Amino acid sequence: MTEKMLGAEHPLLLPEEQDLGEMVDTFLGNRLSADTTQRIRQEYEAGIKDRVAGYNTAVNYDYVSDEGPVKGKLGLELLAARYVTRLVKDNLMKIDVSHMREEEDFMRLTRQHILVGGQHLFLLTSREEEPGVYGAQFEQRGEKASLALEHGQQVMIRLFPVEEGSKLKAGDAIEELRGETVVTFDKNGIVNNRHVGVLVTTRTGGVQSAAPAVSSVRTRVAEMANKVLSFLRQVTELGSIIDSRPVDRDDVSASIVDRARSAAQAIRTLKDTPHAIDKRQLAETEEVASQMAENLDNLEADGIVGTALAMAKTAKADDQNLIIGLETEWIPGCDRIYGGRMLQHSAINPLIKEIESLEKNLRRMGLDNVKVIHDEGDSLAKRLLATAGETKTKLTNVVVLASKGTIESDAFSPLRSTKTDKRAFLAGVDDRELDRFYGDFGEAADKQLYIRIMEMLSITLELASGKEAPDLPIIMSYDKEARTLIFLPRAEPMNYQELQERYQREREALIAA
């Protein structure tokens, strides 16, 4: 094993039988606290082995910053960062980042890794000057990053289809291929004649077939939920109380999250039931439910980032922009000061800022056609219309999450669809219950409102992209033809510390998505 900076020229080949414990000792031991290292090992031993199996090589890459091209190397510090990002998120900043110029550089680089479920899209292209060597161009989570792949290398990828028989070239529009497929590289640079993929690991040698792709967070959660639901169906009473039908990974993210949470809660109640239950099977199912619960924030974030990414790619193919309008003034206490305190604002503002960063982050992925406009009321409408006009963007490529009053105002009339003219997708929040609760309790630290802004934004984007509306309590009404969605969130109070931690987890999931 080598401790050099890892790259295509110096692959780090780990025996398949080597466990994460050894990897933690090698990579992380001198860089993280003993407590953090121990927690990573504990999570591994609890059943997360599939997350790291086969991820045994890192690569050099270039990225482009505002100051110009930068040569980057995926070194041991960033390898450590990836594990912490995925497995021990609340200890993220314990990593030594002194070699980075600023926190933003560090956070951006952790999103670009190809380890532990990274989702870098790449396209194979033949290099004319080097016959038989194929370049891998990243299209996501990196800026024009590249890697040389020689004929005969084994590469594990997550698959994306292109036209049958076509050569893979930069700029091809791609969407995720369902399921897992073993692929083969040939000397002409074609992958099964129809696929591009997500690079996971490279291994030198004469092997020409790649291992099956690792499931995405959406697939993993759906698979775990279905294992839990299958067990619950064996318990007649619980199986009839909750919706125990199989979960479809293509459902709206919020629907998968809701059903997964219900299933996890049902499992927790089984210890109190009088039924004779196989204790070993129950323990195994409880462990699956626990792992599933840890991934739900990531799935919600995937519903936002993944959907925005897909919509932006579709829009770009038509020389269009994706314009996302966001209003947050409807959140009680978000912009008000009482006795020098702004509890809701302090808690939720970092998350809102990260949502606003979606435009910047997608630009770093090579998508410069996304605009995120955060404003209120009439001003939001004016800016949306102005941006659409300046960029010659059709109103059907405008998506808005604001208050119900805002989207129903006169200022939004030009954005609302008619029977003959489809326009913007408008989601409005009916904040009656939130306002009523806030009117009663105000800035009480133990009665702060949890705002499901991630859930509402993911639903908004996914329905705007064409998915069917889920049956969820938070959805008050949905008119598919009018492209209008109304949310009615209930008041969910919690103490301020818990609220901060909840929003922080969601923010970290959004960063890692």
Short mmCIF file of C-alpha atoms in Angstrom, two decimals:
data_model
loop_
_atom_site.label_atom_id
_atom_site.label_comp_id
_atom_site.label_asym_id
_atom_site.label_seq_id
_atom_site.Cartn_x
_atom_site.Cartn_y
_atom_site.Cartn_z
CA MET A 1 0.00 0.00 0.00
CA THR A 2 1.35 3.44 -0.85
CA GLU A 3 0.91 6.75 0.94
CA LYS A 4 1.56 8.83 -2.19
CA MET A 5 -1.04 11.21 -3.52
CA LEU A 6 -3.36 8.85 -5.32
CA GLY A 7 -3.90 8.99 -9.04
CA ALA A 8 -4.34 7.04 -12.25
CA GLU A 9 -0.54 6.68 -12.47
CA HIS A 10 -0.26 5.43 -8.90
CA PRO A 11 -3.38 3.37 -8.20
CA LEU A 12 -3.99 2.24 -4.67
CA LEU A 13 -5.09 -1.38 -4.95
CA LEU A 14 -6.66 -2.72 -1.81
CA PRO A 15 -7.37 -6.44 -1.42
CA GLU A 16 -11.11 -7.06 -1.41
CA GLU A 17 -10.85 -8.74 1.98
CA GLN A 18 -9.37 -5.62 3.56
CA ASP A 19 -12.02 -4.05 5.76
CA LEU A 20 -12.80 -0.43 6.45
CA GLY A 21 -11.19 -0.70 9.86
CA GLU A 22 -7.78 -1.10 8.23
CA MET A 23 -8.59 1.69 5.78
CA VAL A 24 -9.56 3.96 8.65
CA ASP A 25 -6.31 3.17 10.47
CA THR A 26 -4.29 3.82 7.32
CA PHE A 27 -6.05 6.88 5.95
CA LEU A 28 -7.65 8.57 8.91
CA GLY A 29 -5.76 7.56 12.02
CA ASN A 30 -3.50 10.60 12.22
CA ARG A 31 -6.01 13.07 10.80
CA LEU A 32 -9.18 12.62 12.83
CA SER A 33 -9.88 12.38 16.51
CA ALA A 34 -9.95 8.92 18.06
CA ASP A 35 -13.66 9.41 18.75
CA THR A 36 -14.44 10.18 15.11
CA THR A 37 -12.35 7.25 13.87
CA GLN A 38 -14.10 4.93 16.30
CA ARG A 39 -17.52 6.14 15.16
CA ILE A 40 -16.65 5.46 11.54
CA ARG A 41 -15.56 1.94 12.45
CA GLN A 42 -18.73 1.39 14.46
CA GLU A 43 -20.91 2.46 11.53
CA TYR A 44 -19.02 0.07 9.30
CA GLU A 45 -19.43 -2.80 11.71
CA ALA A 46 -23.15 -1.97 11.96
CA GLY A 47 -23.58 -2.92 8.34
CA ILE A 48 -22.37 -0.20 5.98
CA LYS A 49 -19.83 -2.40 4.22
CA ASP A 50 -21.65 -2.10 0.89
CA ARG A 51 -20.93 1.64 0.86
CA VAL A 52 -17.19 1.13 0.60
CA ALA A 53 -16.80 -2.28 -1.05
CA GLY A 54 -14.74 -1.88 -4.20
CA TYR A 55 -14.05 1.84 -3.79
CA ASN A 56 -10.30 1.41 -3.70
CA THR A 57 -8.72 3.94 -6.02
CA ALA A 58 -8.65 7.72 -6.18
CA VAL A 59 -7.57 9.83 -9.14
CA ASN A 60 -5.83 13.09 -9.85
CA TYR A 61 -8.04 15.74 -11.36
CA ASP A 62 -8.08 19.37 -12.37
CA TYR A 63 -10.80 21.76 -11.34
CA VAL A 64 -11.54 25.33 -12.34
CA SER A 65 -11.89 28.00 -9.70
CA ASP A 66 -12.86 31.64 -10.08
CA GLU A 67 -9.14 32.41 -10.29
CA GLY A 68 -8.52 29.91 -13.11
CA PRO A 69 -7.45 26.26 -13.52
CA VAL A 70 -6.11 24.54 -10.42
CA LYS A 71 -4.29 21.24 -10.26
CA GLY A 72 -5.94 19.15 -7.60
CA LYS A 73 -4.94 15.82 -6.10
CA LEU A 74 -7.25 13.53 -4.18
CA GLY A 75 -4.92 13.06 -1.24
CA LEU A 76 -5.30 11.43 2.11
CA GLU A 77 -6.92 14.46 3.71
CA LEU A 78 -9.66 14.55 1.10
CA LEU A 79 -10.06 10.81 1.25
CA ALA A 80 -10.67 11.25 4.96
CA ALA A 81 -13.06 14.09 4.21
CA ARG A 82 -15.19 11.86 2.01
CA TYR A 83 -15.70 9.29 4.75
CA VAL A 84 -16.59 11.96 7.25
CA THR A 85 -18.95 13.64 4.79
CA ARG A 86 -20.83 10.41 4.18
CA LEU A 87 -20.56 8.63 7.50
CA VAL A 88 -19.91 11.09 10.32
CA LYS A 89 -21.30 14.34 9.04
CA ASP A 90 -21.44 16.21 12.32
CA ASN A 91 -17.68 15.79 12.72
CA LEU A 92 -16.88 17.12 9.25
CA MET A 93 -14.83 20.10 10.33
CA LYS A 94 -12.57 18.02 12.59
CA ILE A 95 -10.46 17.28 9.52
CA ASP A 96 -7.27 19.27 9.15
CA VAL A 97 -8.04 21.63 6.25
CA SER A 98 -5.03 23.90 6.69
CA HIS A 99 -3.85 23.14 3.16
CA MET A 100 -7.04 24.68 1.74
CA ARG A 101 -7.30 28.37 1.01
CA GLU A 102 -10.77 28.65 2.44
CA GLU A 103 -13.64 26.53 3.69
CA GLU A 104 -15.50 26.87 0.39
CA ASP A 105 -12.62 25.22 -1.49
CA PHE A 106 -12.68 22.36 0.99
CA MET A 107 -16.43 21.88 0.78
CA ARG A 108 -16.41 21.99 -3.02
CA LEU A 109 -13.64 19.41 -3.25
CA THR A 110 -15.43 17.01 -0.91
CA ARG A 111 -18.36 17.10 -3.33
CA GLN A 112 -16.10 16.12 -6.23
CA HIS A 113 -14.71 12.85 -4.88
CA ILE A 114 -15.34 9.53 -6.55
CA LEU A 115 -15.28 7.62 -3.27
CA VAL A 116 -18.16 6.28 -1.17
CA GLY A 117 -21.06 6.88 -3.50
CA GLY A 118 -19.71 9.87 -5.43
CA GLN A 119 -21.81 10.59 -8.50
CA HIS A 120 -19.38 12.00 -11.04
CA LEU A 121 -20.67 11.54 -14.56
CA PHE A 122 -18.02 10.99 -17.16
CA LEU A 123 -17.99 10.42 -20.92
CA LEU A 124 -15.41 8.24 -22.63
CA THR A 125 -13.74 9.87 -25.63
CA SER A 126 -10.92 8.51 -27.77
CA ARG A 127 -7.78 10.63 -27.78
CA GLU A 128 -6.52 10.98 -31.33
CA GLU A 129 -2.95 11.59 -30.18
CA GLU A 130 -2.99 8.48 -28.00
CA PRO A 131 -4.82 5.62 -29.76
CA GLY A 132 -6.21 3.13 -27.30
CA VAL A 133 -6.33 5.58 -24.40
CA TYR A 134 -9.70 6.97 -23.47
CA GLY A 135 -10.38 10.17 -21.60
CA ALA A 136 -13.00 10.31 -18.88
CA GLN A 137 -14.63 13.75 -18.82
CA PHE A 138 -16.55 14.53 -15.64
CA GLU A 139 -19.92 16.16 -16.22
CA GLN A 140 -21.07 16.37 -12.61
CA ARG A 141 -19.49 17.21 -9.25
CA GLY A 142 -16.34 18.48 -10.95
CA GLU A 143 -15.20 21.10 -13.41
CA LYS A 144 -13.75 19.56 -16.57
CA ALA A 145 -11.96 16.92 -14.55
CA SER A 146 -10.26 14.24 -16.65
CA LEU A 147 -8.74 10.79 -16.32
CA ALA A 148 -6.95 8.44 -18.72
CA LEU A 149 -8.41 4.93 -18.99
CA GLU A 150 -6.50 2.31 -20.95
CA HIS A 151 -8.04 -0.62 -22.81
CA GLY A 152 -8.24 -3.57 -20.44
CA GLN A 153 -8.74 -1.63 -17.24
CA GLN A 154 -11.52 -2.73 -14.95
CA VAL A 155 -13.87 0.10 -14.14
CA MET A 156 -16.88 -0.03 -11.84
CA ILE A 157 -19.50 2.45 -13.01
CA ARG A 158 -23.08 3.50 -12.46
CA LEU A 159 -24.72 3.39 -15.86
CA PHE A 160 -26.41 6.01 -18.00
CA PRO A 161 -27.78 5.23 -21.49
CA VAL A 162 -27.03 6.93 -24.78
CA GLU A 163 -28.25 5.99 -28.25
CA GLU A 164 -27.60 2.40 -29.30
CA GLY A 165 -24.30 2.07 -31.14
CA SER A 166 -23.26 5.68 -30.71
CA LYS A 167 -19.76 6.74 -29.73
CA LEU A 168 -19.61 8.42 -26.35
CA LYS A 169 -18.71 12.07 -26.63
CA ALA A 170 -18.73 15.12 -24.41
CA GLY A 171 -22.08 16.87 -24.30
CA ASP A 172 -24.30 13.82 -24.78
CA ALA A 173 -27.58 14.18 -22.88
CA ILE A 174 -27.86 11.35 -20.39
CA GLU A 175 -30.27 10.06 -17.78
CA GLU A 176 -29.75 7.37 -15.17
CA LEU A 177 -30.29 3.80 -16.26
CA ARG A 178 -32.41 1.77 -13.89
CA GLY A 179 -30.96 -1.26 -12.22
CA GLU A 180 -27.43 -2.61 -12.36
CA THR A 181 -25.55 -3.76 -15.43
CA VAL A 182 -22.11 -5.24 -16.02
CA VAL A 183 -20.31 -3.32 -18.75
CA THR A 184 -17.34 -4.07 -20.98
CA PHE A 185 -14.85 -1.63 -22.46
CA ASP A 186 -13.43 -2.44 -25.89
CA LYS A 187 -10.51 -0.98 -27.81
CA ASN A 188 -12.82 1.29 -29.80
CA GLY A 189 -13.88 3.17 -26.69
CA ILE A 190 -17.44 1.84 -26.63
CA VAL A 191 -19.14 0.67 -23.44
CA ASN A 192 -21.71 -1.97 -24.36
CA ASN A 193 -22.49 0.35 -27.32
CA ARG A 194 -24.94 2.32 -25.27
CA HIS A 195 -23.70 3.53 -21.92
CA VAL A 196 -21.81 6.22 -20.15
CA GLY A 197 -21.28 5.97 -16.45
CA VAL A 198 -20.20 7.12 -13.04
CA LEU A 199 -16.61 6.22 -12.29
CA VAL A 200 -16.25 4.36 -9.04
CA THR A 201 -12.93 2.57 -9.18
CA THR A 202 -10.22 1.68 -11.68
CA ARG A 203 -7.97 -1.33 -11.50
CA THR A 204 -5.08 -2.07 -13.86
CA GLY A 205 -4.71 -5.45 -15.47
CA GLY A 206 -6.22 -7.54 -18.24
CA VAL A 207 -9.76 -7.64 -16.91
CA GLN A 208 -12.21 -6.12 -19.41
CA SER A 209 -15.50 -6.44 -17.56
CA ALA A 210 -16.60 -4.07 -14.85
CA ALA A 211 -18.32 -4.95 -11.61
CA PRO A 212 -22.02 -4.09 -11.19
CA ALA A 213 -22.72 -0.47 -10.39
CA VAL A 214 -23.32 0.53 -6.79
CA SER A 215 -26.88 1.65 -6.03
CA SER A 216 -27.64 5.33 -5.58
CA VAL A 217 -29.05 6.67 -2.32
CA ARG A 218 -32.54 6.54 -3.85
CA THR A 219 -32.15 2.89 -4.78
CA ARG A 220 -30.60 2.01 -1.42
CA VAL A 221 -33.40 3.63 0.56
CA ALA A 222 -36.07 1.97 -1.60
CA GLU A 223 -34.39 -1.42 -1.20
CA MET A 224 -34.10 -1.04 2.57
CA ALA A 225 -37.68 0.22 2.86
CA ASN A 226 -38.93 -2.79 0.93
CA LYS A 227 -37.02 -5.17 3.22
CA VAL A 228 -38.64 -3.55 6.24
CA LEU A 229 -42.10 -3.51 4.64
CA SER A 230 -41.77 -7.15 3.61
CA PHE A 231 -41.14 -8.05 7.24
CA LEU A 232 -44.06 -5.90 8.40
CA ARG A 233 -46.44 -7.65 6.00
CA GLN A 234 -45.84 -10.78 8.05
CA VAL A 235 -47.41 -9.00 11.03
CA THR A 236 -51.05 -8.68 9.98
CA GLU A 237 -52.09 -5.86 12.29
CA LEU A 238 -49.21 -3.52 11.42
CA GLY A 239 -49.23 -4.54 7.80
CA SER A 240 -52.80 -3.35 7.51
CA ILE A 241 -52.28 -0.12 9.47
CA ILE A 242 -49.49 1.30 7.32
CA ASP A 243 -49.13 1.23 3.55
CA SER A 244 -46.97 -1.87 3.19
CA ARG A 245 -46.96 -2.04 -0.59
CA PRO A 246 -43.48 -2.10 -2.19
CA VAL A 247 -41.76 1.27 -2.58
CA ASP A 248 -40.91 2.37 -6.11
CA ARG A 249 -37.54 4.14 -6.33
CA ASP A 250 -38.99 6.43 -9.00
CA ASP A 251 -41.63 7.83 -6.65
CA VAL A 252 -41.36 11.42 -5.45
CA SER A 253 -38.58 11.58 -2.84
CA ALA A 254 -40.88 12.92 -0.12
CA SER A 255 -43.21 9.95 -0.61
CA ILE A 256 -40.35 7.46 -0.23
CA VAL A 257 -39.14 9.32 2.87
CA ASP A 258 -42.64 9.36 4.39
CA ARG A 259 -43.20 5.65 3.85
CA ALA A 260 -39.70 4.79 5.05
CA ARG A 261 -40.25 6.76 8.27
CA SER A 262 -43.61 5.06 8.83
CA ALA A 263 -42.01 1.66 8.32
CA ALA A 264 -39.16 2.46 10.71
CA GLN A 265 -41.64 3.64 13.35
CA ALA A 266 -43.70 0.47 12.92
CA ILE A 267 -40.60 -1.67 13.47
CA ARG A 268 -39.88 0.17 16.71
CA THR A 269 -43.35 -0.72 18.02
CA LEU A 270 -42.96 -4.45 17.39
CA LYS A 271 -41.19 -5.04 20.69
CA ASP A 272 -44.43 -4.14 22.45
CA THR A 273 -46.67 -6.48 20.43
CA PRO A 274 -47.93 -9.77 21.87
CA HIS A 275 -47.17 -11.67 18.64
CA ALA A 276 -44.49 -14.34 18.49
CA ILE A 277 -41.78 -12.79 16.33
CA ASP A 278 -38.48 -14.25 15.23
CA LYS A 279 -36.09 -12.21 17.40
CA ARG A 280 -33.14 -12.67 15.05
CA GLN A 281 -35.15 -11.55 12.04
CA LEU A 282 -36.53 -8.60 14.02
CA ALA A 283 -33.02 -7.53 15.06
CA GLU A 284 -31.82 -7.70 11.45
CA THR A 285 -34.80 -5.68 10.27
CA GLU A 286 -34.26 -3.11 13.02
CA GLU A 287 -30.70 -2.66 11.78
CA VAL A 288 -31.90 -2.15 8.20
CA ALA A 289 -34.47 0.37 9.43
CA SER A 290 -31.77 2.23 11.36
CA GLN A 291 -29.51 2.48 8.30
CA MET A 292 -32.48 3.55 6.20
CA ALA A 293 -33.35 6.36 8.62
CA GLU A 294 -29.79 7.70 8.39
CA ASN A 295 -30.16 8.12 4.63
CA LEU A 296 -33.49 9.96 4.49
CA ASP A 297 -32.05 13.49 4.59
CA ASN A 298 -29.72 12.50 1.75
CA LEU A 299 -32.66 11.24 -0.29
CA GLU A 300 -34.56 14.49 0.20
CA ALA A 301 -31.48 16.44 -0.90
CA ASP A 302 -31.14 14.15 -3.91
CA GLY A 303 -34.71 15.03 -4.84
CA ILE A 304 -33.66 18.69 -5.03
CA VAL A 305 -30.19 18.53 -6.57
CA GLY A 306 -30.79 15.54 -8.82
CA THR A 307 -34.06 16.91 -10.17
CA ALA A 308 -32.64 20.39 -10.73
CA LEU A 309 -29.68 18.82 -12.52
CA ALA A 310 -31.92 16.78 -14.82
CA MET A 311 -34.23 19.73 -15.54
CA ALA A 312 -31.25 21.99 -16.26
CA LYS A 313 -29.77 19.47 -18.70
CA THR A 314 -33.10 19.18 -20.52
CA ALA A 315 -33.46 22.96 -20.67
CA LYS A 316 -29.89 23.42 -21.89
CA ALA A 317 -30.51 21.06 -24.80
CA ASP A 318 -33.13 23.58 -25.99
CA ASP A 319 -30.94 26.64 -25.26
CA GLN A 320 -33.16 27.42 -22.29
CA ASN A 321 -32.57 28.30 -18.66
CA LEU A 322 -34.04 26.74 -15.54
CA ILE A 323 -35.24 29.60 -13.34
CA ILE A 324 -36.08 28.80 -9.71
CA GLY A 325 -37.92 31.41 -7.67
CA LEU A 326 -37.84 31.23 -3.88
CA GLU A 327 -39.68 33.27 -1.27
CA THR A 328 -39.18 32.66 2.46
CA GLU A 329 -40.92 35.64 4.08
CA TRP A 330 -43.91 33.40 4.86
CA ILE A 331 -41.80 31.54 7.45
CA PRO A 332 -42.93 32.90 10.85
CA GLY A 333 -40.12 34.62 12.71
CA CYS A 334 -37.65 34.18 9.88
CA ASP A 335 -37.03 37.90 9.39
CA ARG A 336 -38.28 39.40 12.66
CA ILE A 337 -36.35 40.55 15.71
CA TYR A 338 -37.83 40.16 19.21
CA GLY A 339 -35.72 41.35 22.12
CA GLY A 340 -32.59 41.05 20.00
CA ARG A 341 -33.35 37.42 19.06
CA MET A 342 -34.11 35.91 15.68
CA LEU A 343 -34.34 32.24 16.56
CA GLN A 344 -35.95 30.90 13.40
CA HIS A 345 -33.78 33.12 11.21
CA SER A 346 -30.60 32.01 12.97
CA ALA A 347 -31.51 28.35 12.67
CA ILE A 348 -32.80 28.18 9.10
CA ASN A 349 -30.75 30.87 7.34
CA PRO A 350 -27.66 28.66 6.66
CA LEU A 351 -29.94 26.10 5.00
CA ILE A 352 -31.63 28.76 2.87
CA LYS A 353 -28.21 30.08 1.84
CA GLU A 354 -27.24 26.57 0.74
CA ILE A 355 -30.42 26.32 -1.34
CA GLU A 356 -29.51 29.63 -2.96
CA SER A 357 -26.08 28.14 -3.75
CA LEU A 358 -27.72 25.61 -6.05
CA GLU A 359 -27.10 27.97 -8.98
CA LYS A 360 -23.41 28.30 -8.18
CA ASN A 361 -22.93 24.60 -7.51
CA LEU A 362 -24.59 23.54 -10.76
CA ARG A 363 -22.44 26.05 -12.63
CA ARG A 364 -19.40 24.29 -11.23
CA MET A 365 -20.77 21.10 -12.74
CA GLY A 366 -20.79 22.74 -16.15
CA LEU A 367 -24.42 23.86 -16.13
CA ASP A 368 -24.48 27.64 -16.50
CA ASN A 369 -28.19 27.84 -17.30
CA VAL A 370 -29.64 27.75 -13.77
CA LYS A 371 -30.87 30.91 -12.06
CA VAL A 372 -32.01 30.96 -8.43
CA ILE A 373 -33.89 34.13 -7.46
CA HIS A 374 -34.66 34.67 -3.77
CA ASP A 375 -37.00 37.60 -3.21
CA GLU A 376 -40.49 38.39 -1.96
CA GLY A 377 -43.92 39.25 -3.35
CA ASP A 378 -44.17 41.59 -6.33
CA SER A 379 -40.41 41.98 -6.50
CA LEU A 380 -39.99 38.22 -6.98
CA ALA A 381 -42.50 38.23 -9.85
CA LYS A 382 -40.76 41.17 -11.55
CA ARG A 383 -37.34 39.57 -11.31
CA LEU A 384 -38.59 36.21 -12.59
CA LEU A 385 -40.24 37.82 -15.61
CA ALA A 386 -37.22 40.03 -16.27
CA THR A 387 -34.79 37.10 -16.09
CA ALA A 388 -36.97 34.97 -18.36
CA GLY A 389 -37.16 37.82 -20.86
CA GLU A 390 -33.44 38.60 -20.80
CA THR A 391 -32.46 34.95 -21.28
CA LYS A 392 -35.30 34.18 -23.73
CA THR A 393 -36.49 31.44 -21.38
CA LYS A 394 -39.99 30.05 -21.78
CA LEU A 395 -42.15 30.43 -18.68
CA THR A 396 -42.60 26.65 -18.59
CA ASN A 397 -38.98 26.52 -17.39
CA VAL A 398 -39.76 28.70 -14.36
CA VAL A 399 -40.42 26.97 -11.01
CA VAL A 400 -41.50 28.90 -7.91
CA LEU A 401 -41.89 28.08 -4.21
CA ALA A 402 -43.48 31.02 -2.38
CA SER A 403 -46.47 31.80 -0.19
CA LYS A 404 -49.98 31.03 -1.41
CA GLY A 405 -50.80 34.73 -1.26
CA THR A 406 -47.80 35.59 -3.42
CA ILE A 407 -48.50 33.17 -6.26
CA GLU A 408 -52.17 34.22 -6.27
CA SER A 409 -51.32 37.95 -6.38
CA ASP A 410 -51.85 40.19 -9.40
CA ALA A 411 -48.09 40.45 -9.88
CA PHE A 412 -47.94 36.70 -10.60
CA SER A 413 -50.77 36.79 -13.14
CA PRO A 414 -48.35 36.74 -16.13
CA LEU A 415 -46.70 33.65 -14.65
CA ARG A 416 -49.88 31.65 -14.05
CA SER A 417 -50.96 29.08 -16.62
CA THR A 418 -54.25 29.36 -18.49
CA LYS A 419 -56.35 26.74 -20.24
CA THR A 420 -54.56 27.47 -23.50
CA ASP A 421 -51.13 28.59 -22.33
CA LYS A 422 -48.88 26.63 -19.98
CA ARG A 423 -46.57 28.87 -17.98
CA ALA A 424 -44.60 28.67 -14.74
CA PHE A 425 -44.94 25.89 -12.19
CA LEU A 426 -46.17 27.65 -9.03
CA ALA A 427 -46.08 26.14 -5.54
CA GLY A 428 -47.64 28.15 -2.74
CA VAL A 429 -47.48 27.65 1.03
CA ASP A 430 -50.68 28.21 2.99
CA ASP A 431 -49.11 29.36 6.25
CA ARG A 432 -52.30 29.63 8.35
CA GLU A 433 -51.39 26.94 10.88
CA LEU A 434 -47.82 28.20 11.17
CA ASP A 435 -48.95 31.78 11.76
CA ARG A 436 -51.55 30.70 14.30
CA PHE A 437 -48.98 28.75 16.31
CA TYR A 438 -46.41 31.53 16.10
CA GLY A 439 -49.03 34.02 17.25
CA ASP A 440 -49.55 31.93 20.39
CA PHE A 441 -45.93 31.15 21.28
CA GLY A 442 -43.78 33.69 19.42
CA GLU A 443 -40.07 33.39 20.17
CA ALA A 444 -40.35 30.79 22.94
CA ALA A 445 -37.13 28.75 22.65
CA ASP A 446 -38.92 25.47 23.34
CA LYS A 447 -41.68 26.16 20.80
CA GLN A 448 -39.76 26.88 17.59
CA LEU A 449 -41.41 25.77 14.36
CA TYR A 450 -39.74 23.18 12.18
CA ILE A 451 -40.25 24.26 8.56
CA ARG A 452 -40.20 21.47 5.98
CA ILE A 453 -38.65 23.64 3.30
CA MET A 454 -36.50 20.81 1.91
CA GLU A 455 -39.51 18.53 1.58
CA MET A 456 -41.63 21.21 -0.08
CA LEU A 457 -38.85 22.23 -2.48
CA SER A 458 -38.12 18.64 -3.50
CA ILE A 459 -41.83 17.97 -4.13
CA THR A 460 -42.10 21.21 -6.12
CA LEU A 461 -39.17 20.39 -8.39
CA GLU A 462 -40.14 16.75 -8.88
CA LEU A 463 -43.75 17.57 -9.80
CA ALA A 464 -42.52 20.34 -12.10
CA SER A 465 -40.33 17.73 -13.80
CA GLY A 466 -43.38 15.60 -14.55
CA LYS A 467 -43.68 13.14 -11.67
CA GLU A 468 -47.08 12.25 -10.25
CA ALA A 469 -48.19 13.94 -7.02
CA PRO A 470 -47.87 11.76 -3.91
CA ASP A 471 -50.61 11.34 -1.33
CA LEU A 472 -49.04 13.33 1.51
CA PRO A 473 -50.71 15.37 4.28
CA ILE A 474 -48.59 18.42 3.49
CA ILE A 475 -50.14 18.71 0.01
CA MET A 476 -53.42 20.61 0.22
CA SER A 477 -54.17 20.64 -3.51
CA TYR A 478 -52.51 20.08 -6.87
CA ASP A 479 -53.80 21.08 -10.30
CA LYS A 480 -51.62 19.38 -12.88
CA GLU A 481 -53.11 21.26 -15.81
CA ALA A 482 -52.81 24.65 -14.11
CA ARG A 483 -49.34 23.69 -12.82
CA THR A 484 -50.30 24.91 -9.35
CA LEU A 485 -49.43 23.20 -6.08
CA ILE A 486 -50.57 24.30 -2.60
CA PHE A 487 -48.91 23.13 0.61
CA LEU A 488 -50.55 23.25 4.04
CA PRO A 489 -47.75 22.48 6.53
CA ARG A 490 -48.78 21.69 10.09
CA ALA A 491 -47.17 23.28 13.11
CA GLU A 492 -44.30 21.09 14.34
CA PRO A 493 -42.72 22.70 17.42
CA MET A 494 -39.37 21.69 18.84
CA ASN A 495 -36.73 23.26 21.04
CA TYR A 496 -34.27 25.63 19.45
CA GLN A 497 -31.22 23.37 19.82
CA GLU A 498 -33.03 20.46 18.17
CA LEU A 499 -34.21 22.77 15.39
CA GLN A 500 -30.66 23.98 14.70
CA GLU A 501 -29.37 20.42 14.54
CA ARG A 502 -32.19 19.35 12.22
CA TYR A 503 -31.55 22.17 9.75
CA GLN A 504 -27.79 21.55 9.94
CA ARG A 505 -28.25 17.88 8.98
CA GLU A 506 -30.39 18.94 6.03
CA ARG A 507 -27.80 21.51 4.96
CA GLU A 508 -25.02 18.92 5.11
CA ALA A 509 -27.12 16.50 3.06
CA LEU A 510 -27.63 19.22 0.47
CA ILE A 511 -23.88 19.90 0.36
CA ALA A 512 -23.11 16.22 -0.09
CA ALA A 513 -25.87 15.55 -2.67
#
